[in-house]
Amino acid sequence: MNPNSPTRGAAIDLQNVSKAYGSFRALDGVSLHVEPGEFMTLLGPSGSGKTTTLNVVAGFTEVSSGALQVGGRSVVGVPAHKRNIGVVFQHYALFPHMTVGKNVAYPLSLRGVSKAERERRVAQALDMVKMRDFAHRYPSELSGGQQQRVAFARAIVFDPPLLLMDEPLGALDKKLREWLQLEIKRIHRELGTTFVYVTHDQEEALVLSDRIAVFNKGRIEQVGTGRELYDEPKTLFVGRFIGDSTVLRGQARSDGTSTALDVAGQTVTVPRRLDGSDTPVVLLRPEKLAIRRPGQMADTHNRLSGTIAEAIYLGSGSKYEVRLRDGSSAIVRSGLSEEGFRIDDPVELCFAGQDAKLLADDKSADATLT
Amino acid sequence: MSTSDTRSDSGAASRARRNWGPLALALPALLLLVGVIGYPLFTVVLRSLSQPEWGLQNYIWFFGTPVNLVVLQRTFTISAWVTLVCVVAAYPYAYAMTAVGPKARLLLTLCVLIPFWVSGVVRTLAWVILLQDSGVINSTLRALDLGRLRLIRTQTGVVIGMAQVLLPFMILPLYSVMKGIDLRLVQASRSLGASPLRAFFTVYLPLSLPGVYAGAIIVFILALGFYITPALLGGPRSTMLSTLVQNQVLSLLQWGRGGAMGVVLLLATFILLALAGPLMRQKHKQGARS
Ligand SMILES: Nc1ncnc2c1ncn2[C@@H]1O[C@H](COP(=O)(O)OP(=O)(O)OP(=O)(O)O)[C@@H](O)[C@H]1O
Ligand SMILES: [Mg+2]
């Protein structure tokens, strides 16, 4: 990208970036490309390297190895204050000794913007987050959500081509969070700035993002739209981290084109096979599983029996956790029109082989997620 | 106190009425303060107005005698210098205490506290040894052929000696404020475009100012009443007010005049505290954050 072009968002390019603390690799060969103006979310469990990635881009942490470009230029070795990147922190980081207005004017004062222009832009930024009436208050006189909106205004007031946000809504309650998510989405549309957003809440990631990068143990497992990650997870970790899922494990037999899995005496067949020597597992989304009373099942190959372990009424339908014979559990969703089940009811689940994903087993995915 | 007391928290008013318990705990200290400070203070004020006879004669004498005013002014000047030296020396030291690891911090804290365990007289005598014309500093300078510094019996000597004694009173409040400063704010200011120096002056320094004010007020007020150090390290041209008071009371037995001097110093201190009040209030506003 030409850095002088009128596009407002900057592209980001991380190539094989690693960050080591002693012998521990907080980032282990991360490569990620973010398009100008894109809303990219870094999603992953605690300690997976999301903040470290953000800090590397912001310039708070130097990379141990790898290349990093923002807006087409390498920023390795460039100090944070020369990168012109807006950052919003989970802990707000408003200056307690300055009023809201002074806080938002701060980056403009540093850039020598004239007083009149400064006032205009501060008012504009505060308008954008609906905080104009609070300009004369001190941060200590604001609620958490209000503080975060001010922090947001402060991070965008100097028109950075890139805005980084590290769990900005993490400390807020659910209602407020959902409302602010929509606000953030709106502002992203209005500004055209590139947003990189960190969260460990997959729903938040799905609501906000153009694309999501799923982090696990200092690596990126997969990058894609929410739909891609849900429908076509490349690893078991991604499949389990995004949305509800059922994982079937068992003795596997593969022939040329399909794989059969023996799940506690019942065989399921998937018309796919894994390359390589990894142990295959089957991953199923709740809506791909049908749930019936035993014996009512239409004739299909893939049939699993179990008992209802948990029944959750969702309003639009019900969600069941079914204990399978091998002790593992399956998640099923059923529509309103279908009959209800109660705890301990015996049931049968069935699915079409082509609806199942065949993935390489990764026992550590269970450990990180539970 | 019964358990129902703590549970039926029906409002500040009823709590205030009932909570005499904690006050009883403060009673010994209160009695001590009233007896040991309040009563003598009262007699000092009384004597300044009544000896040798009732009236304002002692105050008229104080403000009518040029040397008194010179010494009063000098007392304030020396105290201001001492405060300045303490701020400059203590600021980086206190910052270092927040920045180093726990072991080094312990060492730095010990260095601050050790002087507390040595009597002021002993420390001042040590300064005499260092500062005198044939002392360590001057013999070193002579050995290096750098001439000679007049330190003993000068104002400079007094300031150095007093600053050393008072330094802990500056370091400790500064440190306690600095260790509460959220360094992530500095990081935030960097991301907003502040160079390390700008970040310091626009964020860290303002946030540390309450500590500077607190330390400066303590040091300044303690310095105003200093006696031993100026008496031992100073000469006739660096006499401070406390020396004059001692002279009036112990040598001339002029209790009234000595009392008037004490009262003047006390009032000056009160005025200073009143002026510093707004600064302290500002600190509370900042401190109230989350
Ligand atoms: N300064 C540091 N020294 C040593 N290890 C560190 C340092 N900073 C981070 N780490 C380690 O690097 C790993 C990644 O940390 P990071 O903060 O990026 O995680 P995260 O994905 O943001 O997690 P969370 O969701 O909990 O914020 C963690 O295991 C953490 O302990
Ligand atoms: Mg983090």
mmCIF file of N, CA and C in Angstrom, chain B residues 221-290:
data_model
loop_
_atom_site.group_PDB
_atom_site.id
_atom_site.type_symbol
_atom_site.label_atom_id
_atom_site.label_comp_id
_atom_site.label_asym_id
_atom_site.label_seq_id
_atom_site.Cartn_x
_atom_site.Cartn_y
_atom_site.Cartn_z
ATOM 1 N N ILE B 221 8.552 22.561 57.077
ATOM 2 C CA ILE B 221 8.119 22.890 58.434
ATOM 3 C C ILE B 221 9.108 22.382 59.474
ATOM 4 N N LEU B 222 9.622 21.178 59.259
ATOM 5 C CA LEU B 222 10.642 20.670 60.184
ATOM 6 C C LEU B 222 11.880 21.552 60.141
ATOM 7 N N ALA B 223 12.234 22.015 58.936
ATOM 8 C CA ALA B 223 13.433 22.834 58.789
ATOM 9 C C ALA B 223 13.283 24.170 59.520
ATOM 10 N N LEU B 224 12.070 24.725 59.487
ATOM 11 C CA LEU B 224 11.854 26.017 60.147
ATOM 12 C C LEU B 224 12.261 25.961 61.618
ATOM 13 N N GLY B 225 12.005 24.833 62.277
ATOM 14 C CA GLY B 225 12.279 24.756 63.706
ATOM 15 C C GLY B 225 13.612 24.116 64.045
ATOM 16 N N PHE B 226 14.473 23.909 63.021
ATOM 17 C CA PHE B 226 15.727 23.204 63.292
ATOM 18 C C PHE B 226 16.626 23.979 64.249
ATOM 19 N N TYR B 227 17.270 23.227 65.145
ATOM 20 C CA TYR B 227 18.108 23.907 66.127
ATOM 21 C C TYR B 227 19.545 23.389 66.110
ATOM 22 N N ILE B 228 19.707 22.091 66.316
ATOM 23 C CA ILE B 228 21.055 21.556 66.529
ATOM 24 C C ILE B 228 21.956 21.753 65.322
ATOM 25 N N THR B 229 21.460 21.377 64.147
ATOM 26 C CA THR B 229 22.309 21.423 62.963
ATOM 27 C C THR B 229 22.792 22.841 62.645
ATOM 28 N N PRO B 230 21.892 23.822 62.576
ATOM 29 C CA PRO B 230 22.393 25.182 62.320
ATOM 30 C C PRO B 230 23.313 25.675 63.423
ATOM 31 N N ALA B 231 23.048 25.258 64.662
ATOM 32 C CA ALA B 231 23.900 25.717 65.759
ATOM 33 C C ALA B 231 25.308 25.162 65.621
ATOM 34 N N LEU B 232 25.434 23.896 65.198
ATOM 35 C CA LEU B 232 26.755 23.276 65.134
ATOM 36 C C LEU B 232 27.475 23.551 63.818
ATOM 37 N N LEU B 233 26.708 23.592 62.718
ATOM 38 C CA LEU B 233 27.355 23.745 61.419
ATOM 39 C C LEU B 233 27.423 25.202 60.985
ATOM 40 N N GLY B 234 26.554 26.026 61.561
ATOM 41 C CA GLY B 234 26.462 27.399 61.093
ATOM 42 C C GLY B 234 27.355 28.338 61.872
ATOM 43 N N GLY B 235 27.476 29.543 61.338
ATOM 44 C CA GLY B 235 28.193 30.592 62.036
ATOM 45 C C GLY B 235 27.199 31.655 62.437
ATOM 46 N N PRO B 236 27.696 32.785 62.911
ATOM 47 C CA PRO B 236 26.795 33.857 63.318
ATOM 48 C C PRO B 236 25.948 34.358 62.144
ATOM 49 N N ARG B 237 26.436 34.223 60.939
ATOM 50 C CA ARG B 237 25.688 34.724 59.790
ATOM 51 C C ARG B 237 24.691 33.709 59.240
ATOM 52 N N SER B 238 24.597 32.561 59.917
ATOM 53 C CA SER B 238 23.584 31.600 59.484
ATOM 54 C C SER B 238 22.700 31.180 60.655
ATOM 55 N N THR B 239 22.603 32.057 61.637
ATOM 56 C CA THR B 239 21.726 31.786 62.769
ATOM 57 C C THR B 239 20.286 31.639 62.298
ATOM 58 N N MET B 240 19.592 30.647 62.871
ATOM 59 C CA MET B 240 18.178 30.512 62.552
ATOM 60 C C MET B 240 17.349 30.897 63.767
ATOM 61 N N LEU B 241 16.048 31.027 63.575
ATOM 62 C CA LEU B 241 15.191 31.582 64.608
ATOM 63 C C LEU B 241 15.256 30.791 65.918
ATOM 64 N N SER B 242 15.340 29.458 65.792
ATOM 65 C CA SER B 242 15.335 28.647 67.010
ATOM 66 C C SER B 242 16.522 28.993 67.912
ATOM 67 N N THR B 243 17.651 29.362 67.297
ATOM 68 C CA THR B 243 18.812 29.755 68.084
ATOM 69 C C THR B 243 18.521 31.040 68.857
ATOM 70 N N LEU B 244 17.833 31.962 68.188
ATOM 71 C CA LEU B 244 17.470 33.209 68.861
ATOM 72 C C LEU B 244 16.524 32.937 70.032
ATOM 73 N N VAL B 245 15.583 32.020 69.788
ATOM 74 C CA VAL B 245 14.637 31.677 70.854
ATOM 75 C C VAL B 245 15.396 31.133 72.054
ATOM 76 N N GLN B 246 16.310 30.224 71.774
ATOM 77 C CA GLN B 246 17.086 29.615 72.847
ATOM 78 C C GLN B 246 17.851 30.675 73.612
ATOM 79 N N ASN B 247 18.417 31.620 72.842
ATOM 80 C CA ASN B 247 19.167 32.712 73.427
ATOM 81 C C ASN B 247 18.306 33.532 74.385
ATOM 82 N N GLN B 248 17.119 33.915 73.911
ATOM 83 C CA GLN B 248 16.220 34.731 74.725
ATOM 84 C C GLN B 248 15.800 33.998 75.991
ATOM 85 N N VAL B 249 15.432 32.730 75.827
ATOM 86 C CA VAL B 249 14.854 32.002 76.952
ATOM 87 C C VAL B 249 15.914 31.552 77.942
ATOM 88 N N LEU B 250 16.960 30.890 77.431
ATOM 89 C CA LEU B 250 17.917 30.275 78.344
ATOM 90 C C LEU B 250 19.001 31.240 78.805
ATOM 91 N N SER B 251 19.451 32.140 77.923
ATOM 92 C CA SER B 251 20.518 33.045 78.325
ATOM 93 C C SER B 251 19.974 34.312 78.976
ATOM 94 N N LEU B 252 18.931 34.878 78.381
ATOM 95 C CA LEU B 252 18.449 36.160 78.879
ATOM 96 C C LEU B 252 17.219 36.029 79.760
ATOM 97 N N LEU B 253 16.675 34.776 79.841
ATOM 98 C CA LEU B 253 15.481 34.520 80.645
ATOM 99 C C LEU B 253 14.308 35.397 80.235
ATOM 100 N N GLN B 254 14.271 35.763 78.949
ATOM 101 C CA GLN B 254 13.162 36.558 78.432
ATOM 102 C C GLN B 254 12.086 35.623 77.886
ATOM 103 N N TRP B 255 11.320 35.013 78.762
ATOM 104 C CA TRP B 255 10.317 34.045 78.341
ATOM 105 C C TRP B 255 9.286 34.674 77.421
ATOM 106 N N GLY B 256 8.930 35.895 77.664
ATOM 107 C CA GLY B 256 7.923 36.570 76.845
ATOM 108 C C GLY B 256 8.386 36.731 75.419
ATOM 109 N N ARG B 257 9.627 37.236 75.260
ATOM 110 C CA ARG B 257 10.149 37.440 73.904
ATOM 111 C C ARG B 257 10.336 36.110 73.171
ATOM 112 N N GLY B 258 10.892 35.137 73.877
ATOM 113 C CA GLY B 258 11.058 33.806 73.277
ATOM 114 C C GLY B 258 9.707 33.267 72.838
ATOM 115 N N GLY B 259 8.710 33.442 73.694
ATOM 116 C CA GLY B 259 7.365 32.970 73.366
ATOM 117 C C GLY B 259 6.826 33.650 72.124
ATOM 118 N N ALA B 260 6.997 34.972 72.039
ATOM 119 C CA ALA B 260 6.509 35.714 70.879
ATOM 120 C C ALA B 260 7.145 35.190 69.601
ATOM 121 N N MET B 261 8.453 34.898 69.660
ATOM 122 C CA MET B 261 9.138 34.355 68.469
ATOM 123 C C MET B 261 8.535 33.019 68.062
ATOM 124 N N GLY B 262 8.295 32.202 69.081
ATOM 125 C CA GLY B 262 7.689 30.902 68.808
ATOM 126 C C GLY B 262 6.327 31.050 68.149
ATOM 127 N N VAL B 263 5.538 31.996 68.689
ATOM 128 C CA VAL B 263 4.193 32.195 68.144
ATOM 129 C C VAL B 263 4.271 32.693 66.700
ATOM 130 N N VAL B 264 5.225 33.611 66.424
ATOM 131 C CA VAL B 264 5.377 34.106 65.054
ATOM 132 C C VAL B 264 5.699 32.958 64.101
ATOM 133 N N LEU B 265 6.605 32.089 64.505
ATOM 134 C CA LEU B 265 6.988 30.957 63.671
ATOM 135 C C LEU B 265 5.791 30.032 63.440
ATOM 136 N N LEU B 266 5.038 29.829 64.525
ATOM 137 C CA LEU B 266 3.870 28.957 64.445
ATOM 138 C C LEU B 266 2.840 29.512 63.461
ATOM 139 N N LEU B 267 2.582 30.821 63.577
ATOM 140 C CA LEU B 267 1.593 31.435 62.690
ATOM 141 C C LEU B 267 2.056 31.374 61.238
ATOM 142 N N ALA B 268 3.352 31.638 61.046
ATOM 143 C CA ALA B 268 3.890 31.573 59.687
ATOM 144 C C ALA B 268 3.677 30.182 59.105
ATOM 145 N N THR B 269 3.878 29.167 59.946
ATOM 146 C CA THR B 269 3.687 27.791 59.490
ATOM 147 C C THR B 269 2.229 27.525 59.121
ATOM 148 N N PHE B 270 1.335 28.039 59.970
ATOM 149 C CA PHE B 270 -0.096 27.853 59.692
ATOM 150 C C PHE B 270 -0.481 28.486 58.359
ATOM 151 N N ILE B 271 0.037 29.689 58.137
ATOM 152 C CA ILE B 271 -0.283 30.375 56.878
ATOM 153 C C ILE B 271 0.178 29.530 55.695
ATOM 154 N N LEU B 272 1.377 28.986 55.856
ATOM 155 C CA LEU B 272 1.940 28.151 54.800
ATOM 156 C C LEU B 272 1.062 26.936 54.527
ATOM 157 N N LEU B 273 0.617 26.297 55.607
ATOM 158 C CA LEU B 273 -0.240 25.124 55.461
ATOM 159 C C LEU B 273 -1.545 25.484 54.773
ATOM 160 N N ALA B 274 -2.071 26.669 55.150
ATOM 161 C CA ALA B 274 -3.327 27.105 54.541
ATOM 162 C C ALA B 274 -3.141 27.316 53.045
ATOM 163 N N LEU B 275 -1.965 27.868 52.674
ATOM 164 C CA LEU B 275 -1.697 28.076 51.256
ATOM 165 C C LEU B 275 -1.536 26.752 50.524
ATOM 166 N N ALA B 276 -0.960 25.774 51.228
ATOM 167 C CA ALA B 276 -0.726 24.478 50.588
ATOM 168 C C ALA B 276 -2.003 23.658 50.516
ATOM 169 N N GLY B 277 -3.016 24.077 51.283
ATOM 170 C CA GLY B 277 -4.265 23.318 51.340
ATOM 171 C C GLY B 277 -4.851 22.959 49.984
ATOM 172 N N PRO B 278 -5.025 23.946 49.093
ATOM 173 C CA PRO B 278 -5.618 23.646 47.781
ATOM 174 C C PRO B 278 -4.849 22.560 47.030
ATOM 175 N N LEU B 279 -3.522 22.588 47.139
ATOM 176 C CA LEU B 279 -2.722 21.568 46.464
ATOM 177 C C LEU B 279 -3.076 20.180 46.986
ATOM 178 N N MET B 280 -3.240 20.101 48.321
ATOM 179 C CA MET B 280 -3.546 18.814 48.915
ATOM 180 C C MET B 280 -4.939 18.348 48.492
ATOM 181 N N ARG B 281 -5.862 19.288 48.387
ATOM 182 C CA ARG B 281 -7.212 18.905 47.976
ATOM 183 C C ARG B 281 -7.208 18.358 46.561
ATOM 184 N N GLN B 282 -6.417 18.986 45.713
ATOM 185 C CA GLN B 282 -6.303 18.505 44.348
ATOM 186 C C GLN B 282 -5.854 17.054 44.347
ATOM 187 N N LYS B 283 -4.957 16.761 45.262
ATOM 188 C CA LYS B 283 -4.462 15.398 45.369
ATOM 189 C C LYS B 283 -5.613 14.432 45.641
ATOM 190 N N HIS B 284 -6.556 14.862 46.475
ATOM 191 C CA HIS B 284 -7.657 13.960 46.805
ATOM 192 C C HIS B 284 -8.531 13.680 45.603
ATOM 193 N N LYS B 285 -8.732 14.703 44.814
ATOM 194 C CA LYS B 285 -9.545 14.533 43.611
ATOM 195 C C LYS B 285 -8.914 13.473 42.722
ATOM 196 N N GLN B 286 -7.598 13.565 42.563
ATOM 197 C CA GLN B 286 -6.915 12.585 41.728
ATOM 198 C C GLN B 286 -6.938 11.208 42.366
ATOM 199 N N GLY B 287 -6.754 11.220 43.687
ATOM 200 C CA GLY B 287 -6.643 9.941 44.383
ATOM 201 C C GLY B 287 -7.933 9.160 44.356
ATOM 202 N N ALA B 288 -9.053 9.851 44.112
ATOM 203 C CA ALA B 288 -10.357 9.195 44.187
ATOM 204 C C ALA B 288 -10.600 8.239 43.038
ATOM 205 N N ARG B 289 -9.701 8.239 42.049
ATOM 206 C CA ARG B 289 -9.947 7.452 40.849
ATOM 207 C C ARG B 289 -10.045 5.949 41.137
ATOM 208 N N SER B 290 -11.003 5.332 40.546
ATOM 209 C CA SER B 290 -11.340 3.912 40.660
ATOM 210 C C SER B 290 -10.697 3.235 41.842
#
